[in-house]
Every structure is written in C-alpha cells, then in structure tokens.
Amino acid sequence: MELSSPDREPTPPPPSPSDGELVARVLAGDTSAFDELIRRYQRQAVAVSYRLLNNVDDALEVTQNAFVKAYASLASLEKVESFGGWLMRIVSNLSLNFRRGRAGRRHLSLHDGGDEGQADAPVQQQWQSNTAGPLHQLQSQEMGEKLKNAMSQLSDKQRQALVMFTIEKMPQKQVAQTLKCSVEAVKWHVFQARKRLKELLADYL
Amino acid sequence: MNRDQLEFAVSQYAEGGLSADQEAALKQVIEGDPEAEKILEVERSLSSLLAVGLGEVPAVDYEQLFGNISQAVAQADAPQVKTYRIGSWNWPARLALAASVLIVGFVGYHFYAPSSGPVISNGVAVEHPQQIANAPRSSTQIQVLTAAISSPSAASAVSRIAIGPSPAAATAALGHYEGVFSSRSGKVAISAGLEPADKPDFPY
C-alpha cells in the first residue's frame, strides 16, 4: 500500500492565487475571491491610513470605504496584478480627503482641540509607554507633538512616500504604483521628506 | 560627489535602498569622510525618532474588520464590466453611429489615401508629363519653365502649373551660377500662359 505509506511526503499546499487571478475571478462573478483580497491587504490599508490620519477609528472607516470603492470600480483596474498599489492609492487618497475634511470641521468647530486630542492619543500613549518619569513624559509629549507638526508640514506626496516606504516598509515599486510615479521619484520624495524633517526636528537629532 | 548627492546617497543607505555594490562603495566613502559619517549619524537618529515617536499601529480586531468590510462589500453593487450592445439602440442612435463611421472613413481616406497629385520627376511636378511645354533649353539664364495644361475638360483647363528650371537648364546653369543660386532669393516670373479656351470667366 504505497499510497498510504506514512513515509510518503505530504502534498504541498496549492500555491495561493495571485492578485490578478483573484481580481479576474471577482470580475467573472466569484465575489468570494474579493474576501481573499480583503484579508491580504486590510492590515496594510489600516496601517497606511492610520499613519496619515493618526486616528485608528478614522483609519478603520477609511479602510472599509476604500475596499468598497475598490470593489465597485474593480472593472476600471487596468493592470490586475497591481491591485495592491491601486488599493493603497485609494486608501491614501481617501485618507488625505478625510484629513482635509477633518481639518475643515475642526476649523469650524467652536470646541477646538477635542478632535485633535483624540487623534493624537494613540501616538502619545505609545510614546509615553516607552518612557518613564514625568520629565520624560513631558519631553516625549513635546516631541510627539513636534513630530506630528513636522509631518503635517510635508507635501502630500512626501508624507505618503515617507509613510509607505520608511515607516510601513512597503517595497519601493508598490509605493511607486500607489503614487503613480517612478521608483526614482519615490526615492526623491522620501529624501525631500527626510531633509525637511531634519530641518524641523533639528533640536531632537 | 557634492553635498546634496552625498546626503541623498547616505539617506538611501540609512533606508536600505541601495544595492550591495552601491552600499559597499558608500561605506568606503563614509569611512574616509567625517562629514559623511556625521550625515549618516543624523539619518539614523531621524529613523529611530520616527520609529519610536510614531510607534506601532494600535491593536485592531482584524477578524471583525474583515467581517465589516465583507458585509459592506456584499451590499455594494457588483463590479460591472461595461458592454455596449448596438442591438439595443434606437434608430437615431444607430443612424448617428453610422454617420460617424462614414465621416471618420471619409476623413481618414482624405488624409491617408495615396496622393493622386502630380508626378514628381527630377524635382519638377508634372501633372500630365506628355503635355508639358518646356522653355528653350539653350539659354544660359535661369529658365522658368511654365507649363499650361490643356485639359480635355473645361473644369480643369488650368489645373496645375509646375515651375522650376528644366533639368537641362539646371544642369547647364548650376555650373556657372552656383553662387547666384545660393545668394539670391528666388524669383519666378511666368512669361506666358494659356487662357482657358472655353471658360473665359475662370478666375485664375
């Protein structure tokens, strides 16, 4: 009974389908294939959105909207294999729009600071948890605020490139697809972002 | 390598964006250049500042998020590949489409069809080569060759005039008047032409 022999090597799991194959299946009517795409990219989408918005609840909302938008306009995706970059472009554009909308709402709000405080909370908590003592906490709060302000002074492209490449460690090629530019342009945006941050954060370097 | 180039290279090095060869070459530069070493130190400080200052993404229940997104997607319209079926169009739309196709075909033919214009022969445009009238070839002056075409049809009595030296005159004159040709602006005088025989009010 050779087939039932315990020495027989286990059959390798089937290779997971590529993004292009999943997209093709969705377009052919197999909507369950989109679930695999959601599982594949939801963490990255949340991370990118969170870095751009500094608020996890907003990031989750943007992520959900981005997937729904991607699903509805999937037929317009020209290169099905670049689904990841395309989705991140939707995520980052929605995040930037959300950010602008939030800035507008805050500007109009009489209770300025409430929204901002919530947005900063996760960043500050994380930073605070890594330090000890009231002096360090004060310093870290000040630095966290300074870092947030410095990031907000970057251009959209610089901030997106920095978040995706430097902070989220996405491959340069995918960042280039997301920003609709060349890999060299991504390097340039990252360089310019870092250069600007070095100027703005000179006291902390 | 100037300061900007050095900063760019060191920034890429700190980000891990250089190839192995580039990295090895830059290491050598950094070892022998205190300024480059200082730039690298600042870049590394910035990287750790970003890593620590921004922290990790807060914990998220990704199973719940997946469920929410999946539900929202299920309620959304399925992606539709747009198709256009001419059979479902009404007759004005069909007529407009047919007219558009005809117009495009006509314009395309007009611009891209092989030219039925004059034959180019020795640089002289000749509409009806057998009917061309050459000026005397013995003259050493620049000859103006005029050709009036007596066409069988009145509508095209004077359809095209080709102007320029005849090949013989050009050959004879070029040797003696090469300088004249190159230094003077070209002037053309038509010495004679034929009136259209059966269409006196022809404007040209």
Short mmCIF file of N, CA and C in Angstrom, two decimals, chain A residues 26-27 34-35 38-39 42-43 46-47 50-51 56 60 63-64 67-68 71-72 74-75 122-123 126-127 130 143 147 151 162 165-169 172 187-188 190-191 194-195 197-198 201 204-205, chain B residues 4 7-9 11-12 14-17 22 39 42-50 52-60 62-63 65-70 72-74 76-82:
data_model
loop_
_atom_site.label_atom_id
_atom_site.label_comp_id
_atom_site.label_asym_id
_atom_site.label_seq_id
_atom_site.Cartn_x
_atom_site.Cartn_y
_atom_site.Cartn_z
N VAL A 26 -13.17 37.73 -9.41
CA VAL A 26 -14.23 38.65 -8.94
C VAL A 26 -14.99 39.21 -10.13
N LEU A 27 -14.25 39.61 -11.15
CA LEU A 27 -14.90 40.20 -12.33
C LEU A 27 -15.75 39.17 -13.08
N PHE A 34 -12.98 38.20 -3.57
CA PHE A 34 -12.63 39.51 -3.03
C PHE A 34 -12.31 39.41 -1.54
N ASP A 35 -12.91 38.42 -0.86
CA ASP A 35 -12.60 38.23 0.56
C ASP A 35 -11.11 37.95 0.76
N ILE A 38 -9.32 41.12 0.60
CA ILE A 38 -9.50 41.90 1.84
C ILE A 38 -8.52 41.40 2.91
N ARG A 39 -8.48 40.08 3.06
CA ARG A 39 -7.58 39.51 4.06
C ARG A 39 -6.12 39.86 3.76
N GLN A 42 -5.90 44.18 4.26
CA GLN A 42 -6.55 45.03 5.25
C GLN A 42 -5.55 45.60 6.28
N ARG A 43 -4.57 44.82 6.67
CA ARG A 43 -3.60 45.32 7.65
C ARG A 43 -2.79 46.49 7.08
N VAL A 46 -4.99 49.59 6.82
CA VAL A 46 -5.20 50.24 8.12
C VAL A 46 -3.94 51.00 8.54
N ALA A 47 -2.79 50.35 8.35
CA ALA A 47 -1.52 50.97 8.77
C ALA A 47 -1.27 52.27 8.02
N TYR A 50 -3.79 54.89 9.04
CA TYR A 50 -3.53 55.35 10.42
C TYR A 50 -2.36 56.33 10.45
N ARG A 51 -1.32 56.01 9.68
CA ARG A 51 -0.14 56.89 9.66
C ARG A 51 -0.49 58.26 9.07
N VAL A 56 -7.09 55.81 14.85
CA VAL A 56 -7.37 54.45 14.42
C VAL A 56 -8.82 54.26 13.97
N LEU A 60 -9.93 52.94 10.31
CA LEU A 60 -10.80 51.78 10.05
C LEU A 60 -11.94 52.15 9.11
N THR A 63 -10.51 52.58 5.66
CA THR A 63 -10.16 51.28 5.08
C THR A 63 -11.38 50.58 4.52
N GLN A 64 -12.46 50.59 5.30
CA GLN A 64 -13.69 49.95 4.83
C GLN A 64 -14.21 50.63 3.56
N PHE A 67 -12.11 49.69 0.49
CA PHE A 67 -12.40 48.36 -0.08
C PHE A 67 -13.71 48.37 -0.86
N VAL A 68 -14.70 49.04 -0.31
CA VAL A 68 -15.99 49.10 -1.02
C VAL A 68 -15.81 49.82 -2.36
N TYR A 71 -13.94 47.64 -4.79
CA TYR A 71 -14.82 46.57 -5.32
C TYR A 71 -15.73 47.11 -6.42
N ALA A 72 -16.32 48.27 -6.14
CA ALA A 72 -17.29 48.83 -7.09
C ALA A 72 -16.62 49.24 -8.40
N LEU A 74 -13.73 47.94 -9.61
CA LEU A 74 -12.70 46.95 -9.96
C LEU A 74 -12.54 46.79 -11.48
N ALA A 75 -13.64 46.98 -12.19
CA ALA A 75 -13.58 46.81 -13.65
C ALA A 75 -12.69 47.85 -14.32
N PRO A 122 -3.40 57.90 20.42
CA PRO A 122 -2.64 56.65 20.27
C PRO A 122 -1.14 56.90 20.15
N VAL A 123 -0.79 57.94 19.41
CA VAL A 123 0.63 58.23 19.22
C VAL A 123 1.27 58.55 20.57
N GLN A 126 1.49 55.56 22.95
CA GLN A 126 2.55 54.64 22.57
C GLN A 126 3.91 55.19 22.98
N TRP A 127 4.08 56.46 22.70
CA TRP A 127 5.36 57.07 23.03
C TRP A 127 5.55 57.11 24.54
N ASN A 130 6.79 54.03 26.32
CA ASN A 130 8.19 53.66 26.17
C ASN A 130 9.12 54.48 27.06
N MET A 143 7.86 66.06 22.10
CA MET A 143 8.45 65.54 20.88
C MET A 143 7.42 64.93 19.94
N LEU A 147 6.80 66.11 16.26
CA LEU A 147 6.87 65.15 15.15
C LEU A 147 5.61 65.21 14.29
N MET A 151 5.46 66.37 10.42
CA MET A 151 4.88 65.52 9.36
C MET A 151 3.80 66.26 8.59
N LEU A 162 6.96 58.80 2.57
CA LEU A 162 7.63 58.54 3.85
C LEU A 162 6.87 57.48 4.66
N PHE A 165 7.05 53.98 2.56
CA PHE A 165 8.37 53.37 2.38
C PHE A 165 9.15 53.31 3.69
N THR A 166 9.29 54.44 4.36
CA THR A 166 10.14 54.48 5.55
C THR A 166 9.46 53.82 6.75
N ILE A 167 8.20 54.13 6.95
CA ILE A 167 7.55 53.68 8.19
C ILE A 167 6.89 52.31 8.01
N GLU A 168 6.15 52.13 6.92
CA GLU A 168 5.46 50.84 6.72
C GLU A 168 6.29 49.84 5.93
N LYS A 169 7.46 50.27 5.50
CA LYS A 169 8.41 49.36 4.81
C LYS A 169 7.81 48.67 3.58
N GLN A 172 9.55 49.71 -2.71
CA GLN A 172 9.55 50.96 -3.49
C GLN A 172 8.65 50.86 -4.72
N LYS A 187 12.10 57.69 -4.37
CA LYS A 187 13.34 57.95 -3.61
C LYS A 187 13.50 59.45 -3.36
N TRP A 188 13.17 60.21 -4.39
CA TRP A 188 13.33 61.66 -4.28
C TRP A 188 12.35 62.24 -3.25
N VAL A 190 11.03 60.69 -0.73
CA VAL A 190 11.47 60.26 0.61
C VAL A 190 12.65 61.12 1.07
N PHE A 191 13.57 61.35 0.17
CA PHE A 191 14.76 62.15 0.50
C PHE A 191 14.34 63.57 0.91
N ARG A 194 12.67 63.53 4.33
CA ARG A 194 13.64 63.37 5.42
C ARG A 194 14.45 64.66 5.62
N LYS A 195 14.76 65.28 4.53
CA LYS A 195 15.54 66.52 4.61
C LYS A 195 14.75 67.59 5.36
N LEU A 197 12.26 67.05 7.45
CA LEU A 197 12.10 66.65 8.86
C LEU A 197 13.38 66.94 9.66
N LYS A 198 14.52 66.76 9.02
CA LYS A 198 15.79 67.05 9.73
C LYS A 198 15.88 68.53 10.10
N LEU A 201 13.14 69.08 12.90
CA LEU A 201 13.37 68.37 14.17
C LEU A 201 14.83 68.44 14.59
N TYR A 204 16.01 67.70 18.08
CA TYR A 204 15.87 66.34 18.63
C TYR A 204 16.84 65.34 17.99
N LEU A 205 17.66 65.83 17.08
CA LEU A 205 18.55 64.90 16.37
C LEU A 205 20.00 65.05 16.85
N ASP B 4 24.81 67.52 -1.71
CA ASP B 4 23.45 67.02 -1.94
C ASP B 4 23.47 65.54 -2.35
N GLU B 7 24.31 63.47 0.65
CA GLU B 7 23.14 63.35 1.55
C GLU B 7 22.12 62.37 0.99
N PHE B 8 21.88 62.46 -0.32
CA PHE B 8 20.92 61.56 -0.95
C PHE B 8 21.36 60.11 -0.81
N ALA B 9 22.65 59.89 -1.11
CA ALA B 9 23.17 58.51 -1.04
C ALA B 9 23.12 57.98 0.40
N SER B 11 21.15 58.98 2.78
CA SER B 11 19.74 58.79 3.14
C SER B 11 19.23 57.45 2.62
N GLN B 12 19.59 57.15 1.37
CA GLN B 12 19.19 55.86 0.80
C GLN B 12 19.83 54.70 1.55
N ALA B 14 20.72 54.71 4.71
CA ALA B 14 20.04 54.56 6.01
C ALA B 14 18.69 53.88 5.85
N GLU B 15 18.05 54.10 4.69
CA GLU B 15 16.73 53.50 4.43
C GLU B 15 16.84 52.07 3.91
N GLY B 16 18.07 51.66 3.57
CA GLY B 16 18.25 50.33 2.98
C GLY B 16 17.84 50.29 1.52
N GLY B 17 17.96 51.41 0.85
CA GLY B 17 17.52 51.48 -0.54
C GLY B 17 18.64 51.38 -1.56
N GLN B 22 26.46 49.51 -4.43
CA GLN B 22 26.39 50.92 -4.03
C GLN B 22 26.67 51.08 -2.54
N ILE B 39 26.58 62.86 8.65
CA ILE B 39 25.28 62.81 7.95
C ILE B 39 24.58 61.49 8.26
N VAL B 42 23.04 61.48 11.71
CA VAL B 42 21.78 62.25 11.76
C VAL B 42 20.64 61.46 11.13
N GLU B 43 20.93 60.81 10.00
CA GLU B 43 19.90 60.00 9.32
C GLU B 43 19.41 58.87 10.22
N ARG B 44 20.33 58.24 10.91
CA ARG B 44 19.94 57.14 11.80
C ARG B 44 19.13 57.66 12.99
N SER B 45 19.51 58.84 13.47
CA SER B 45 18.74 59.43 14.56
C SER B 45 17.32 59.71 14.11
N LEU B 46 17.19 60.21 12.90
CA LEU B 46 15.85 60.51 12.37
C LEU B 46 15.02 59.23 12.23
N SER B 47 15.67 58.17 11.74
CA SER B 47 14.95 56.90 11.57
C SER B 47 14.43 56.39 12.91
N SER B 48 15.28 56.45 13.95
CA SER B 48 14.83 55.94 15.25
C SER B 48 13.79 56.88 15.86
N LEU B 49 13.92 58.16 15.59
CA LEU B 49 12.92 59.11 16.08
C LEU B 49 11.55 58.81 15.48
N LEU B 50 11.55 58.53 14.18
CA LEU B 50 10.28 58.20 13.50
C LEU B 50 9.71 56.89 14.03
N VAL B 52 10.25 55.37 16.95
CA VAL B 52 9.81 55.42 18.35
C VAL B 52 8.69 56.45 18.51
N GLY B 53 8.86 57.57 17.86
CA GLY B 53 7.90 58.66 18.04
C GLY B 53 6.52 58.32 17.50
N LEU B 54 6.48 57.62 16.36
CA LEU B 54 5.19 57.28 15.78
C LEU B 54 4.62 55.99 16.36
N GLY B 55 5.48 55.12 16.85
CA GLY B 55 5.02 53.90 17.50
C GLY B 55 4.36 52.92 16.55
N GLU B 56 3.80 51.89 17.13
CA GLU B 56 3.13 50.84 16.35
C GLU B 56 1.69 51.26 16.06
N VAL B 57 1.13 50.62 15.07
CA VAL B 57 -0.30 50.80 14.82
C VAL B 57 -1.06 50.14 15.98
N PRO B 58 -2.05 50.83 16.55
CA PRO B 58 -2.79 50.24 17.68
C PRO B 58 -3.41 48.90 17.30
N ALA B 59 -3.59 48.07 18.29
CA ALA B 59 -4.16 46.74 18.05
C ALA B 59 -5.58 46.87 17.48
N VAL B 60 -5.82 46.10 16.46
CA VAL B 60 -7.12 46.13 15.78
C VAL B 60 -7.63 44.70 15.68
N TYR B 62 -8.80 42.36 13.55
CA TYR B 62 -8.87 42.27 12.09
C TYR B 62 -9.96 41.30 11.61
N GLU B 63 -10.33 40.34 12.45
CA GLU B 63 -11.43 39.44 12.06
C GLU B 63 -12.74 40.22 11.98
N LEU B 65 -12.95 43.45 11.60
CA LEU B 65 -12.84 44.40 10.48
C LEU B 65 -13.14 43.69 9.16
N PHE B 66 -12.59 42.46 9.03
CA PHE B 66 -12.85 41.69 7.81
C PHE B 66 -14.35 41.46 7.62
N GLY B 67 -15.02 41.10 8.72
CA GLY B 67 -16.46 40.87 8.65
C GLY B 67 -17.21 42.12 8.23
N ASN B 68 -16.81 43.25 8.81
CA ASN B 68 -17.48 44.52 8.47
C ASN B 68 -17.28 44.87 7.00
N ILE B 69 -16.02 44.73 6.55
CA ILE B 69 -15.74 45.10 5.16
C ILE B 69 -16.47 44.15 4.21
N SER B 70 -16.42 42.86 4.55
CA SER B 70 -17.06 41.86 3.69
C SER B 70 -18.56 42.12 3.57
N ALA B 72 -20.05 45.08 4.04
CA ALA B 72 -20.24 46.32 3.27
C ALA B 72 -20.07 46.07 1.78
N VAL B 73 -19.10 45.24 1.45
CA VAL B 73 -18.85 44.94 0.03
C VAL B 73 -20.03 44.15 -0.55
N ALA B 74 -20.58 43.23 0.25
CA ALA B 74 -21.71 42.42 -0.23
C ALA B 74 -22.92 43.29 -0.54
N ALA B 76 -22.68 46.35 -1.59
CA ALA B 76 -22.35 47.26 -2.70
C ALA B 76 -22.70 46.60 -4.03
N ASP B 77 -22.81 47.43 -5.05
CA ASP B 77 -23.08 46.90 -6.39
C ASP B 77 -21.89 46.10 -6.87
N ALA B 78 -22.19 44.99 -7.50
CA ALA B 78 -21.11 44.16 -8.05
C ALA B 78 -20.40 44.93 -9.16
N PRO B 79 -19.09 44.72 -9.28
CA PRO B 79 -18.37 45.42 -10.36
C PRO B 79 -18.90 44.99 -11.71
N GLN B 80 -19.23 45.93 -12.50
CA GLN B 80 -19.80 45.65 -13.83
C GLN B 80 -18.79 46.02 -14.90
N VAL B 81 -18.53 45.08 -15.76
CA VAL B 81 -17.73 45.39 -16.94
C VAL B 81 -18.69 45.98 -17.96
N LYS B 82 -18.47 47.21 -18.34
CA LYS B 82 -19.40 47.90 -19.24
C LYS B 82 -19.35 47.30 -20.63
#
